[in-house]
XYZ file of C-alpha atoms in Angstrom:
527
model
C -20.591 24.173 -20.721
C -17.464 25.975 -21.974
C -15.231 22.882 -20.634
C -17.752 20.497 -22.196
C -17.456 22.328 -25.615
C -13.427 22.127 -25.430
C -13.244 18.497 -24.834
C -15.615 18.259 -28.026
C -13.521 20.107 -29.872
C -9.988 19.327 -28.150
C -9.034 17.239 -31.761
C -10.757 19.050 -34.380
C -9.194 22.018 -36.368
C -11.628 24.332 -34.274
C -9.824 23.731 -31.487
C -7.179 26.592 -31.587
C -10.731 29.424 -32.807
C -12.330 28.281 -30.055
C -9.318 29.159 -27.460
C -8.795 32.213 -29.688
C -12.903 32.756 -29.044
C -13.340 32.088 -25.151
C -9.850 32.097 -24.062
C -8.971 29.148 -21.725
C -11.788 28.534 -18.598
C -9.176 26.199 -17.511
C -6.919 29.654 -16.421
C -9.708 31.205 -15.434
C -10.808 28.448 -13.290
C -7.536 27.707 -11.880
C -7.018 31.574 -10.702
C -10.566 31.272 -8.822
C -9.072 28.476 -6.978
C -5.962 29.561 -5.917
C -7.874 32.794 -4.687
C -10.136 30.235 -2.620
C -7.354 28.454 -1.487
C -5.628 31.733 -0.456
C -8.251 32.484 1.858
C -7.983 29.323 3.951
C -4.298 29.942 4.457
C -3.198 30.438 7.999
C -1.667 33.445 9.169
C 2.495 33.631 9.619
C 1.760 33.640 13.232
C -0.011 29.931 12.973
C 2.795 28.708 11.223
C 5.773 30.220 14.015
C 3.657 28.403 16.245
C 3.534 25.107 14.564
C 7.134 25.574 13.864
C 7.995 26.439 17.663
C 6.067 22.686 18.657
C 8.466 20.882 16.547
C 11.122 18.867 18.297
C 12.472 17.814 14.866
C 14.131 20.921 13.036
C 16.091 19.836 10.197
C 17.966 21.962 7.630
C 16.948 21.941 4.460
C 19.419 22.520 1.993
C 18.137 23.462 -1.871
C 21.326 23.371 -4.959
C 21.018 25.580 -7.695
C 22.817 25.043 -10.557
C 23.267 28.879 -12.539
C 23.898 28.938 -16.068
C 23.445 32.776 -17.820
C 19.598 33.041 -15.946
C 17.592 35.844 -16.842
C 18.284 38.319 -13.773
C 14.804 38.816 -12.744
C 14.119 35.402 -12.730
C 16.698 34.092 -10.767
C 16.607 36.921 -8.140
C 12.699 36.075 -7.689
C 14.084 31.933 -7.626
C 16.595 33.195 -4.709
C 13.893 35.254 -2.931
C 11.686 32.626 -2.736
C 13.991 30.864 -0.392
C 15.027 33.695 1.502
C 11.027 34.143 2.295
C 10.582 31.007 3.460
C 8.519 30.610 6.773
C 10.801 27.558 8.118
C 14.246 28.844 8.966
C 16.610 26.008 8.621
C 17.452 26.507 5.091
C 20.548 26.817 2.945
C 20.692 27.671 -0.280
C 23.739 26.654 -2.245
C 24.575 28.067 -5.930
C 27.106 26.833 -8.594
C 27.412 29.196 -11.366
C 28.309 26.856 -14.694
C 31.396 29.439 -16.036
C 28.319 31.956 -16.971
C 29.897 34.704 -14.848
C 27.028 35.325 -12.561
C 27.580 37.644 -9.793
C 26.457 36.795 -6.161
C 24.848 40.021 -5.486
C 22.998 40.922 -4.014
C 23.380 37.083 -1.974
C 26.154 37.839 0.285
C 23.042 39.811 2.605
C 22.246 35.996 3.977
C 24.780 33.405 5.457
C 22.446 30.928 4.500
C 23.526 31.417 1.234
C 27.187 29.573 -0.214
C 28.236 30.553 -3.794
C 30.517 28.736 -6.166
C 31.634 29.736 -9.320
C 32.572 27.106 -12.203
C 36.051 28.428 -14.031
C 35.036 25.893 -16.834
C 31.707 23.899 -18.221
C 30.386 21.168 -16.343
C 26.770 20.895 -17.194
C 23.635 20.786 -14.770
C 24.578 17.721 -13.552
C 28.399 19.368 -12.650
C 27.436 22.284 -11.380
C 24.879 20.570 -9.321
C 27.153 18.386 -7.989
C 29.428 21.031 -7.238
C 26.389 22.946 -4.856
C 25.949 19.654 -3.264
C 29.628 19.269 -1.914
C 28.895 22.937 -0.209
C 25.099 21.593 0.839
C 25.906 20.895 4.932
C 21.777 20.455 5.492
C 19.841 17.047 6.594
C 18.160 16.995 3.234
C 18.765 18.204 -0.316
C 16.226 19.618 -2.542
C 16.864 21.178 -5.683
C 15.477 24.700 -7.231
C 16.348 26.125 -11.258
C 17.382 29.054 -11.522
C 14.290 30.255 -13.248
C 11.355 28.820 -11.015
C 10.139 29.679 -7.150
C 9.030 28.576 -4.487
C 5.933 29.173 -2.534
C 6.218 30.809 1.240
C 5.376 27.604 3.178
C 7.369 25.002 1.069
C 10.100 23.719 2.832
C 7.493 24.378 6.337
C 5.231 21.796 4.449
C 8.170 19.467 3.926
C 9.407 19.754 7.973
C 5.736 19.391 8.686
C 5.523 15.688 6.944
C 9.134 14.901 8.731
C 7.209 15.049 12.341
C 5.654 12.146 11.237
C 7.687 9.755 9.774
C 11.583 10.443 8.938
C 10.676 9.936 4.657
C 13.085 9.190 3.284
C 11.958 11.009 -0.273
C 9.643 13.533 -0.482
C 8.015 15.174 -3.420
C 4.813 17.913 -3.221
C 2.493 19.601 -5.979
C 3.285 22.217 -8.428
C 2.090 24.377 -11.096
C 2.683 26.236 -14.161
C 3.644 29.951 -14.566
C 3.861 32.127 -17.487
C 6.766 34.309 -17.587
C 5.134 37.077 -15.825
C 4.933 34.168 -12.936
C 0.982 34.733 -13.116
C -0.593 30.969 -12.546
C -1.443 28.709 -15.822
C -2.558 25.281 -14.363
C -2.049 23.079 -11.877
C -0.075 19.948 -12.167
C -1.200 17.465 -8.925
C 0.188 14.285 -8.378
C -0.927 10.715 -7.194
C 0.604 9.412 -3.841
C 3.277 6.949 -4.220
C 3.412 5.210 -7.372
C 6.722 3.238 -8.356
C 4.745 2.239 -11.779
C 4.193 5.735 -13.116
C 8.007 6.923 -12.363
C 9.245 4.277 -14.726
C 7.212 5.757 -17.090
C 7.859 9.398 -16.783
C 9.300 11.573 -14.080
C 5.452 12.413 -12.737
C 7.134 13.894 -9.414
C 8.275 16.699 -10.908
C 9.257 19.264 -8.723
C 9.758 19.713 -5.687
C 11.238 16.728 -4.975
C 13.298 16.218 -1.150
C 15.604 13.185 -0.807
C 17.909 12.988 2.618
C 21.386 14.252 2.238
C 22.237 10.193 3.836
C 20.460 8.735 0.724
C 21.622 11.344 -1.863
C 25.155 10.825 -1.345
C 24.708 7.187 -1.037
C 23.067 7.083 -4.477
C 26.135 8.993 -5.735
C 24.442 12.831 -6.565
C 23.623 13.805 -10.768
C 25.082 11.934 -13.810
C 26.062 14.567 -16.165
C 25.379 11.627 -18.964
C 21.766 11.836 -18.283
C 21.868 15.724 -18.367
C 18.250 16.555 -19.436
C 16.699 14.228 -17.442
C 18.885 14.197 -14.887
C 16.120 14.922 -12.171
C 14.469 11.376 -13.502
C 17.805 9.371 -13.672
C 18.369 10.769 -9.936
C 14.606 9.706 -9.119
C 15.080 5.813 -10.540
C 18.104 5.526 -8.317
C 16.873 7.371 -5.230
C 14.166 4.439 -6.049
C 15.718 1.337 -6.809
C 15.800 0.175 -3.279
C 12.818 0.045 -1.012
C 12.626 3.621 0.513
C 9.930 5.729 2.671
C 8.277 8.305 -0.001
C 6.042 10.901 0.670
C 4.001 13.255 -1.631
C 2.670 16.489 -0.331
C -0.281 17.748 -1.683
C 0.750 21.142 -1.725
C 1.195 23.433 -4.504
C 4.612 24.126 -3.534
C 7.363 24.590 -6.842
C 5.894 26.976 -9.469
C 7.248 25.789 -12.662
C 8.126 28.703 -15.424
C 7.034 28.521 -19.033
C 8.881 29.991 -21.521
C 9.852 29.491 -25.049
C 13.031 27.305 -24.170
C 11.329 25.256 -21.659
C 9.749 21.976 -21.141
C 7.231 23.582 -19.238
C 5.415 25.348 -21.691
C 7.231 23.336 -25.563
C 7.411 19.614 -24.147
C 9.116 19.095 -27.124
C 11.951 21.962 -27.026
C 14.698 19.665 -25.699
C 15.127 16.550 -27.789
C 18.462 15.326 -25.919
C 15.888 15.206 -22.549
C 13.777 12.712 -24.072
C 17.031 10.801 -25.229
C 18.355 11.250 -22.073
C 15.467 9.867 -20.062
C 15.430 7.071 -22.651
C 18.372 5.747 -21.464
C 17.894 6.413 -17.680
C 14.917 3.829 -17.963
C 16.893 1.312 -19.361
C 19.417 1.769 -17.506
C 17.070 1.406 -14.429
C 15.906 -1.744 -16.112
C 19.363 -3.075 -16.183
C 20.047 -2.032 -12.426
C 17.051 -3.596 -11.355
C 17.207 -6.712 -13.747
C 13.676 -6.734 -15.426
C 13.217 -8.730 -18.040
C 11.842 -5.479 -19.829
C 12.365 -2.759 -22.693
C 12.191 0.801 -22.819
C 9.804 2.318 -26.231
C 9.009 5.919 -26.176
C 5.641 7.317 -26.058
C 4.427 9.833 -28.904
C 4.818 12.381 -26.167
C 8.320 13.727 -25.270
C 9.596 12.129 -22.171
C 7.473 10.153 -21.569
C 8.174 5.866 -22.062
C 6.512 2.864 -21.790
C 7.737 -0.222 -20.081
C 7.541 -3.495 -22.060
C 7.776 -6.129 -19.168
C 8.549 -9.757 -21.632
C 5.711 -12.212 -22.013
C 6.980 -15.090 -23.214
C 4.810 -17.954 -20.693
C 2.631 -20.200 -22.515
C 0.373 -20.639 -19.083
C -3.527 -20.749 -20.004
C -5.304 -18.380 -19.671
C -9.217 -18.491 -18.930
C -11.332 -15.702 -20.952
C -14.501 -15.631 -18.009
C -17.526 -14.138 -19.904
C -16.609 -13.188 -23.590
C -16.333 -16.007 -26.239
C -17.131 -13.665 -29.543
C -15.322 -14.406 -32.538
C -14.481 -11.435 -32.627
C -12.593 -10.939 -29.214
C -10.709 -14.314 -30.449
C -9.526 -12.934 -33.399
C -8.241 -10.135 -32.060
C -6.291 -12.131 -29.391
C -2.910 -12.947 -30.023
C -2.041 -14.788 -27.078
C -2.771 -18.862 -28.182
C -3.152 -20.408 -24.558
C -6.463 -19.843 -24.154
C -10.158 -21.238 -22.815
C -13.397 -19.577 -23.072
C -15.634 -20.017 -20.110
C -18.881 -18.411 -18.860
C -17.843 -18.606 -15.044
C -14.634 -19.070 -12.874
C -16.155 -22.650 -11.459
C -14.953 -23.970 -15.136
C -11.924 -22.554 -15.746
C -8.652 -23.957 -15.569
C -6.378 -21.613 -16.580
C -3.441 -20.042 -14.470
C -4.562 -16.856 -15.495
C -8.834 -15.396 -15.055
C -9.578 -12.840 -17.716
C -12.466 -11.298 -16.876
C -13.938 -9.412 -19.968
C -17.327 -8.315 -20.466
C -19.382 -9.350 -23.830
C -19.545 -5.968 -25.010
C -15.279 -4.765 -25.584
C -13.453 -4.857 -28.447
C -9.719 -4.906 -28.237
C -8.068 -2.085 -30.339
C -5.026 -3.926 -30.006
C -4.206 -7.768 -30.881
C -1.352 -7.615 -28.084
C -3.671 -6.352 -25.580
C -3.643 -10.029 -23.552
C -0.131 -10.171 -24.001
C 0.303 -6.827 -21.929
C -2.401 -7.601 -19.091
C -0.469 -11.054 -18.632
C 3.016 -9.208 -18.274
C 1.796 -7.507 -15.565
C -0.118 -10.145 -13.830
C 2.762 -12.570 -13.449
C 4.760 -10.076 -11.466
C 4.067 -11.848 -7.784
C 4.003 -7.836 -6.462
C 0.858 -7.575 -8.371
C -2.505 -8.874 -7.343
C -4.834 -7.477 -10.739
C -4.170 -5.074 -13.085
C -6.995 -3.916 -15.527
C -6.975 -2.182 -19.182
C -8.000 1.419 -19.511
C -11.264 1.457 -21.834
C -13.172 3.794 -24.127
C -16.412 4.380 -25.583
C -16.716 3.863 -29.278
C -16.406 8.113 -29.783
C -12.676 7.944 -28.110
C -13.823 9.688 -24.947
C -11.928 7.699 -22.103
C -14.900 5.426 -19.537
C -12.591 3.873 -17.311
C -8.697 4.229 -16.180
C -8.867 2.797 -12.550
C -11.611 3.151 -9.875
C -11.383 6.019 -7.209
C -12.264 5.418 -3.483
C -14.698 7.722 -2.050
C -16.166 9.398 -5.312
C -19.908 9.128 -5.940
C -20.240 8.538 -2.529
C -18.129 5.189 -3.243
C -16.592 4.479 -6.210
C -16.016 6.396 -9.124
C -14.104 6.726 -13.021
C -12.597 9.902 -12.625
C -12.437 11.186 -16.308
C -15.406 9.496 -17.661
C -16.511 10.957 -20.936
C -12.880 12.624 -21.477
C -10.325 13.098 -24.032
C -8.193 14.764 -21.826
C -8.267 15.692 -18.437
C -6.929 19.998 -17.573
C -6.616 19.120 -14.200
C -5.711 14.825 -13.940
C -3.224 14.409 -16.347
C -2.461 10.946 -15.829
C -4.982 9.476 -17.059
C -3.872 7.746 -20.119
C -0.634 6.626 -18.610
C 0.440 2.894 -16.695
C 0.276 3.672 -12.813
C -0.620 2.419 -9.718
C -3.657 2.742 -9.196
C -6.401 1.977 -5.928
C -8.825 -0.953 -8.437
C -9.835 -1.411 -11.573
C -12.761 -2.647 -13.603
C -13.815 -6.236 -14.207
C -15.282 -5.279 -17.284
C -11.383 -6.585 -18.260
C -9.475 -7.146 -15.290
C -6.800 -10.356 -14.968
C -5.823 -12.046 -11.897
C -3.604 -14.641 -11.105
C -5.922 -18.008 -10.148
C -3.800 -18.362 -6.941
C -4.467 -14.800 -5.924
C -8.077 -14.730 -6.657
C -8.775 -17.957 -4.828
C -6.913 -16.314 -1.393
C -9.416 -13.761 -0.958
C -11.840 -15.764 -1.471
C -13.144 -14.236 -5.260
C -15.779 -11.368 -5.457
C -18.113 -11.005 -2.462
C -21.814 -12.251 -3.197
C -22.771 -8.906 -1.325
C -21.721 -6.731 -4.121
C -22.253 -6.546 -8.111
C -20.746 -3.555 -10.322
C -18.081 -1.369 -9.589
C -18.428 -2.294 -5.834
C -17.399 -5.412 -7.049
C -14.703 -5.347 -8.638
C -13.631 -1.933 -6.347
C -13.983 -4.419 -2.660
C -12.104 -7.638 -4.887
C -9.023 -4.801 -5.171
C -8.953 -3.658 -1.667
C -8.697 -7.224 -0.344
C -6.087 -7.492 -2.382
C -4.305 -4.814 -1.146
C -4.654 -4.934 2.290
C -3.070 -8.290 1.327
C 0.262 -6.122 0.085
C -0.266 -6.296 -3.217
C -0.802 -3.512 -6.314
C -3.538 -3.343 -8.404
C -2.191 -1.531 -11.973
C -3.856 0.036 -14.490
C -2.036 -0.619 -17.715
C -3.016 1.093 -20.837
C -1.323 -0.227 -23.270
C -4.067 -2.668 -22.763
C -6.970 -0.332 -24.474
C -10.342 -1.406 -25.407
C -13.639 -0.164 -26.880
C -16.862 -0.643 -24.615
C -19.696 -0.599 -25.767
C -21.556 -0.630 -22.852
C -21.119 1.621 -19.281
C -19.535 0.844 -16.494
C -22.020 -0.800 -14.263
C -23.558 1.251 -11.541
C -24.569 -0.279 -8.308
C -27.876 0.256 -6.320
C -27.624 2.711 -3.150
C -28.393 -0.324 -1.055
C -25.099 -2.334 -2.239
C -23.395 1.228 -2.127
C -24.376 1.444 1.143
C -22.935 -2.014 2.185
C -19.768 -0.719 0.667
C -19.447 1.923 2.582
C -20.192 0.050 5.443
C -17.401 -2.306 4.760
C -14.802 0.172 3.552
C -15.624 3.183 5.971
C -12.617 3.592 6.652
C -11.141 4.463 3.842
C -13.896 6.250 2.195
C -13.255 8.836 4.769
C -9.540 9.566 3.197
C -9.237 11.090 0.017
C -7.899 7.948 -2.827
C -3.986 7.954 -2.151
C -3.645 7.794 -6.149
C -6.403 10.808 -6.690
C -6.215 14.732 -5.609
C -7.624 15.833 -2.526
C -8.078 19.680 -3.995
C -10.457 17.662 -6.822
C -14.163 17.191 -6.701
C -15.230 13.587 -6.545
C -19.107 14.559 -6.445
C -18.373 13.664 -10.032
C -16.365 12.176 -12.290
C -14.994 14.888 -14.537
C -11.946 15.918 -12.305
C -12.459 19.030 -11.800
C -11.216 21.580 -9.487
C -12.581 21.506 -5.806
C -13.215 25.143 -5.401
C -14.992 27.362 -2.640
C -14.506 24.596 0.169
C -10.750 24.534 -1.109
C -8.383 23.149 1.253
C -5.129 23.409 1.999
C -4.350 19.957 1.391
C -2.991 17.075 3.672
C -0.508 14.710 3.232
C -2.480 11.133 3.234
């Protein structure tokens, strides 16, 4: 009830009063979640036995740039590495001319320390630390943050399955005293999301071979040097693993982006330039727009085509007036369509902006994309659809339905890869739609949409949620019958047995409000 009240008051002048009176239900809930997680954590002996059974035990080198750190935070960061239950690590610290002394760091031979006599900036200091690194994999730890004791264990555990090039984990935010505030759960590898923001955050580990081939850190992007590096690490096809474990603790304080996203304006500018440089390197016909939220961007693909687009299911005058794309036809059924692009739009939706279709077509034209969907909101502004999640409500569901924003799944309003989108507003190239036989007549509602998208994904095509196309939906997303759900589960049972790769195993799937899975919370597992 408190969470629902908080949602209703979110954009009202009474929200600060609400927080003052009831505090943060999110923080209390998250600490309950962590307590449940701790009860399921194996004992130290289990970790030791696992390590003894591994055939591959690489050294992981962690880089740390230091500049006038708060001593107790710095020592906690170092101690979190020393206390790792995986022993194959190296910590390379470069002090950026702030005269930090290495004591008591000299007690462990795995810790390397270098002091720069003149300022080099964070990228320069990290590159100096990289020079000292001898490990097989390279990661970064900020001097005011700290790791979970199983952080490197989870990295190397994943490497037993496959020699990934890049690995990243979930994380959480902690206050100045190191107490947990809220988690930051992430989807599995989503290149579309990374092009819009540094969603990988912390902990990010890359093979030394790839790190050196990429060229390390670039000082001209200081403030967003990690985002610039992540984009360059993934310029070419690489093997990326998401570790759905909270392995990194990002400290919030007055000077950190973790607490105040606008605390470092130059970081937003550096991130914009990093994204623009990515477009240039990759030869994308696109440009970068800043979002109203710092360090978040929009990659706007150019669309100058004149291909006929067939609007199916909506012939309203209002839709015609609110669509700035001219090469259109309006038909009732797919069999009547002549366009190169099939645009499924229900009759009870209204675009917020006239460029909605242009934005969708710009994504749909890409050869690697099978389907692209719009974000749908209810008349009161609450979210209705931002991608379908497999396995929710026993079949498929709409994470975040009814919310204005999510406490635990921050990606609802971002353009990103998803498993499926709703045909309340969906665009598919005609040739692609026909190649999979269109919608399966055995399904209606969201099951038909999800079934189509899953077949597209089987062909190796991506499904994208484009949040720059937002439409108001007067009705509700259709819900299938129990019989239809059972047919869907029979057809896609193997996929339904796993967590949707673009959703978190730490969130409930028996409801759509993205609330924490508490009580039966697990330690998470790579998918």
